[in-house]
PDB file of C-alpha atoms in Angstrom:
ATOM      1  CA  UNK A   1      28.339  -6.894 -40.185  1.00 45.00           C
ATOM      2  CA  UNK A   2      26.415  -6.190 -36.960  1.00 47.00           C
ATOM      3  CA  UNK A   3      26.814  -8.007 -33.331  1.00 47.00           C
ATOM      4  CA  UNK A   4      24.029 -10.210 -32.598  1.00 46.00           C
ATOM      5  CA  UNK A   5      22.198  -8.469 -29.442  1.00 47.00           C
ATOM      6  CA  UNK A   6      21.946 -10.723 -26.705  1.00 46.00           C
ATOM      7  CA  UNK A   7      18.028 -11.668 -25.808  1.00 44.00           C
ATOM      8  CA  UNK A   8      16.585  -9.516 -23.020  1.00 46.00           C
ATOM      9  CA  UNK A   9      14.222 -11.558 -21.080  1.00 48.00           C
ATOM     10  CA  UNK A  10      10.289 -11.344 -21.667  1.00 44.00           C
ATOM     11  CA  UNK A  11       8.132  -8.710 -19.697  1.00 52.00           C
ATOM     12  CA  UNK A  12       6.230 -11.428 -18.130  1.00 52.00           C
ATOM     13  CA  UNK A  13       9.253 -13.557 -17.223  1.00 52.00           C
ATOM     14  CA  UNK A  14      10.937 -13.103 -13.800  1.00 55.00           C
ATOM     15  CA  UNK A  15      14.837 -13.218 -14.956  1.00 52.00           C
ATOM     16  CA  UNK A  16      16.838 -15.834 -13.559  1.00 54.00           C
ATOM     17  CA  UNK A  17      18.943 -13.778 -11.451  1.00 56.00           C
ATOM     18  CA  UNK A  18      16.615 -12.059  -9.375  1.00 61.00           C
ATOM     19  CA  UNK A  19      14.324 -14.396  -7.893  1.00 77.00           C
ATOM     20  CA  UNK A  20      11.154 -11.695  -7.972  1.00 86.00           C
ATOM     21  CA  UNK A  21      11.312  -8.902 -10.636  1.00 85.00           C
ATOM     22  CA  UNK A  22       8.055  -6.033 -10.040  1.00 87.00           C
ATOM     23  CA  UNK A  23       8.794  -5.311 -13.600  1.00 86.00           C
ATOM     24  CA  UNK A  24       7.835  -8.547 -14.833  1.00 85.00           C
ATOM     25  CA  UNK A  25       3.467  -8.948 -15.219  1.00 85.00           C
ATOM     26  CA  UNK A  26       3.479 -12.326 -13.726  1.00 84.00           C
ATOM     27  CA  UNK A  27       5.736 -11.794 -11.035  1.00 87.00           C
ATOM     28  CA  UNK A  28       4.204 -12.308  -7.708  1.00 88.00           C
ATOM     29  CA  UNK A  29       5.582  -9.199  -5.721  1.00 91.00           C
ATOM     30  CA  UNK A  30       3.878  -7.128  -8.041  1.00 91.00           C
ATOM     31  CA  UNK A  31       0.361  -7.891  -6.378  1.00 93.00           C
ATOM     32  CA  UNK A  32       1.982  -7.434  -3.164  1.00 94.00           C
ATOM     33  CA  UNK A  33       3.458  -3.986  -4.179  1.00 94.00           C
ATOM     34  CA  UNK A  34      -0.213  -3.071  -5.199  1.00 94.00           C
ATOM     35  CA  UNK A  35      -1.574  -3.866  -2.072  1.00 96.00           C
ATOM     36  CA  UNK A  36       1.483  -2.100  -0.093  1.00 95.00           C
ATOM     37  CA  UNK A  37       1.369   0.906  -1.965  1.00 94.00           C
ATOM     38  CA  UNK A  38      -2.465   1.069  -3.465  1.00 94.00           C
ATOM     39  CA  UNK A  39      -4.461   4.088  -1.745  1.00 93.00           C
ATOM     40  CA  UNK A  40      -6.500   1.819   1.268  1.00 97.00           C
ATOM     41  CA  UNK A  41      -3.014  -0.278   1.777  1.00 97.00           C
ATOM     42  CA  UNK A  42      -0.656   2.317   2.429  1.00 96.00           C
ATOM     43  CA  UNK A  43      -3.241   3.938   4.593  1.00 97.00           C
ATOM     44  CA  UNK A  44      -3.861   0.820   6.568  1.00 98.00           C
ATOM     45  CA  UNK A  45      -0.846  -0.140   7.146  1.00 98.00           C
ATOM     46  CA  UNK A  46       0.094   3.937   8.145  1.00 96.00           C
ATOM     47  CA  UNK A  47      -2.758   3.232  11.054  1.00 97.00           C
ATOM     48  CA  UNK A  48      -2.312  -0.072  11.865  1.00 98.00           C
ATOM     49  CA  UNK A  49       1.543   0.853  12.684  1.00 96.00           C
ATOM     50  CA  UNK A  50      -0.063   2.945  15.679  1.00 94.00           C
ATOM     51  CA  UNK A  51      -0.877  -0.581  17.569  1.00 97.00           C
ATOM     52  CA  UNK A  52      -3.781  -2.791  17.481  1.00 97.00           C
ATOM     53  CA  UNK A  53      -7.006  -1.890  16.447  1.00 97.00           C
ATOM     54  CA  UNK A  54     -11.065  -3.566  15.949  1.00 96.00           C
ATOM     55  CA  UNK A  55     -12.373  -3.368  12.600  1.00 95.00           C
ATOM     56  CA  UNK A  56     -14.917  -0.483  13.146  1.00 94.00           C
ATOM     57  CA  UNK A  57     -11.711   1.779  14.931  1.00 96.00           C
ATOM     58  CA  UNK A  58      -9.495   1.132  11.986  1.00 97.00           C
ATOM     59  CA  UNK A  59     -12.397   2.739   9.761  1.00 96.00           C
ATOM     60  CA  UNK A  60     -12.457   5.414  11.564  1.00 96.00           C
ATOM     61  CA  UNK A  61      -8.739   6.212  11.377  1.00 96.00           C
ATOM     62  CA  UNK A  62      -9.082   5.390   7.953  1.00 96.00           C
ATOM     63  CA  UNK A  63     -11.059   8.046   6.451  1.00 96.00           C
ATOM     64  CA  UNK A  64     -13.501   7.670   4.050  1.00 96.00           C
ATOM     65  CA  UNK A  65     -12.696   4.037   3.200  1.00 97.00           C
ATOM     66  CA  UNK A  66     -16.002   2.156   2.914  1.00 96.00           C
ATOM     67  CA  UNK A  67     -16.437  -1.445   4.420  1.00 95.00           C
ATOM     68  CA  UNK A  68     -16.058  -3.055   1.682  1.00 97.00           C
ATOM     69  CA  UNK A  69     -12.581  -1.928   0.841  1.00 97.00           C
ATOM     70  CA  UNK A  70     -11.372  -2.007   4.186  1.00 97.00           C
ATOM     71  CA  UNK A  71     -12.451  -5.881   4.550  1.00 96.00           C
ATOM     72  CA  UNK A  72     -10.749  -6.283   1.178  1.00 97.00           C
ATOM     73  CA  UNK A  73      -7.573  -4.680   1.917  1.00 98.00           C
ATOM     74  CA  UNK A  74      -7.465  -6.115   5.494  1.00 98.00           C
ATOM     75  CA  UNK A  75      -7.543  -9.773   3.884  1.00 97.00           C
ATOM     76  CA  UNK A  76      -5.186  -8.960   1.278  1.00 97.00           C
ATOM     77  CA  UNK A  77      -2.497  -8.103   3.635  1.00 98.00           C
ATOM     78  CA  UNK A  78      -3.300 -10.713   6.101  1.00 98.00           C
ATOM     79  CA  UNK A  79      -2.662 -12.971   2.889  1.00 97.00           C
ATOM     80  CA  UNK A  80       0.355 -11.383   2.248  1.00 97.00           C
ATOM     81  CA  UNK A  81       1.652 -11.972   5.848  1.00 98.00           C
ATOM     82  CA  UNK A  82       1.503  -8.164   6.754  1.00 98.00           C
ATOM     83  CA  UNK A  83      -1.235  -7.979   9.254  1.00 98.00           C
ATOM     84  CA  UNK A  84      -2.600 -10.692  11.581  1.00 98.00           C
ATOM     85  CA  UNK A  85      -6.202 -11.275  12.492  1.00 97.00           C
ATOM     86  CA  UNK A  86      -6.794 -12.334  15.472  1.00 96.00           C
ATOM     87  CA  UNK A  87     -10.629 -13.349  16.486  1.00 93.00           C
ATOM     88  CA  UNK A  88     -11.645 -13.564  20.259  1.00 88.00           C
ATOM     89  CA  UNK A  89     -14.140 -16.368  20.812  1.00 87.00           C
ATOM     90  CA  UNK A  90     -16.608 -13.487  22.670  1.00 88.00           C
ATOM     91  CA  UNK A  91     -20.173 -12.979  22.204  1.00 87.00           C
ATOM     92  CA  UNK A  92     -19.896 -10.601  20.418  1.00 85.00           C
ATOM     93  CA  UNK A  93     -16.998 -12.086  18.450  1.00 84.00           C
ATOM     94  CA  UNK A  94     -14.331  -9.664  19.138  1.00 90.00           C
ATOM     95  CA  UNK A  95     -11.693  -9.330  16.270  1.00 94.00           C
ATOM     96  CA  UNK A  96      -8.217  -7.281  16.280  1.00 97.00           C
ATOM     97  CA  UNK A  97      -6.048  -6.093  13.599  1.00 98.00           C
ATOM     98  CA  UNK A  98      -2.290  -5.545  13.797  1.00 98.00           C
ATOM     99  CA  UNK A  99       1.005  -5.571  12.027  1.00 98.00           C
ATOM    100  CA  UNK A 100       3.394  -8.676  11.729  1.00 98.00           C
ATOM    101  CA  UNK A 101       6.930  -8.071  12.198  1.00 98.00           C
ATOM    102  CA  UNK A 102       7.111  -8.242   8.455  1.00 98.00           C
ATOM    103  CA  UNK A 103       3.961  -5.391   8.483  1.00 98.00           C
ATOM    104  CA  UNK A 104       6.142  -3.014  10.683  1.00 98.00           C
ATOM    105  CA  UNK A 105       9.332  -3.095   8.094  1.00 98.00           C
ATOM    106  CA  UNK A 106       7.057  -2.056   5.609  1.00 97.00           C
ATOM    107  CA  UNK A 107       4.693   0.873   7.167  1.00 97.00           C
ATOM    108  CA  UNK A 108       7.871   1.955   8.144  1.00 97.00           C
ATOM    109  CA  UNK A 109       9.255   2.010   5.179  1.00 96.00           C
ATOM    110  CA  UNK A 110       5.710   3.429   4.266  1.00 95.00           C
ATOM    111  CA  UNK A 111       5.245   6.345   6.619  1.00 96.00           C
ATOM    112  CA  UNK A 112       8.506   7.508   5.481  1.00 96.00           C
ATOM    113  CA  UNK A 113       7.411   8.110   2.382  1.00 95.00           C
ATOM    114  CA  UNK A 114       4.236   9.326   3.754  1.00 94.00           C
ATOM    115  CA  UNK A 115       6.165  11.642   5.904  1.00 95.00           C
ATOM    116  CA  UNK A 116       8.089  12.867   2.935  1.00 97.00           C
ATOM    117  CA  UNK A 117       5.519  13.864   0.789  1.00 96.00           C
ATOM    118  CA  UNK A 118       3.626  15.717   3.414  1.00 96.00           C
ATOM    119  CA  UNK A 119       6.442  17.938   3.859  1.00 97.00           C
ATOM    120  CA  UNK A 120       6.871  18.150   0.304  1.00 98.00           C
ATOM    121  CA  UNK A 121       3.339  19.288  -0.102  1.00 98.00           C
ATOM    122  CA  UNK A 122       3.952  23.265  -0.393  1.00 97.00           C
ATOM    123  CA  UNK A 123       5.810  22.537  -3.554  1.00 98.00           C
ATOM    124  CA  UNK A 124       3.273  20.010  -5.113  1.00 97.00           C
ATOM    125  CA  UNK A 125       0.338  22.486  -4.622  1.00 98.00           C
ATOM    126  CA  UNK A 126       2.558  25.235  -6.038  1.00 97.00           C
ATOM    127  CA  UNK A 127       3.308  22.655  -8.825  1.00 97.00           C
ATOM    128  CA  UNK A 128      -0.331  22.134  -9.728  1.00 97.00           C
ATOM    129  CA  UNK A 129      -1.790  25.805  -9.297  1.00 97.00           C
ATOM    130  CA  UNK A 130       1.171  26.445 -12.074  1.00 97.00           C
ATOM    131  CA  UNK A 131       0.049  23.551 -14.470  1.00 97.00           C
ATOM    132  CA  UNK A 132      -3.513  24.361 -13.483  1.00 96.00           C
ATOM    133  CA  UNK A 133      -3.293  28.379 -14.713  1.00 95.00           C
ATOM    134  CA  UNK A 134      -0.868  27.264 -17.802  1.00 95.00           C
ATOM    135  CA  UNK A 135      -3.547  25.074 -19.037  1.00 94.00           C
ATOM    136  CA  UNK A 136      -6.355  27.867 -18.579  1.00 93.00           C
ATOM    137  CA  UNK A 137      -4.795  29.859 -20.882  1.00 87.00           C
TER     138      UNK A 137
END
């Protein structure tokens, strides 16, 4: 006779003792991870955590992130509580972008890893010019 196996909860289902689960589909903090750790997040987050910047100076620190993406990253963590916007009523409106206290925690967290992986880099290219030649042959 086998033990019945107790139920694992469903993918999509945040479990009941952990109030957010990244592993779950519907759980929340999984868009929030996305926009933390996506390519134009981490980066903006990485340059915002040098101070306060305009739009058209964060671009620029931000290389080779079009408008478009920038505006959609900027309002996705400014919805998220990570960055604040904060529009001067100039002619020409005058807007500034910088981290929340929340923001800081997590481009710290961030740069870490950034930092990390930079040094790590000599290894990773090594890594890929051996997987590279292996799969030429």
């Amino acid at each position: 006779m086998t033990t019945p196996r107790t139920a694992t909860p469903a993918p999509d289902v945040c479990p009941d003792d952990l109030p957010f689960n990244v592993f779950a589909r519907a759980c929340p903090s999984r868009d929030t991870l996305e926009h933390v750790t996506g390519r134009w997040g981490s980066l903006t987050l990485g340059a915002l955590s040098d101070g306060t910047f305009r739009f058209n100076e964060l671009r620029r620190r931000v290389d080779g992130v079009s408008e478009k993406m920038l505006s959609q990253t900027l309002h996705a963590l400014e919805r998220d509580g990570l960055v604040h916007r904060e529009a001067q009523p100039t002619n020409p409106p005058r807007v500034d972008y910088r981290l929340t206290p929340l923001g800081a925690a997590v481009a710290d967290r961030l740069l870490g890893l950034i930092r990390f992986v930079e040094d790590q880099m000599p290894q990773v290219l090594d890594a890929r010019e051996r997987y590279d030649r292996q799969r030429a042959e």
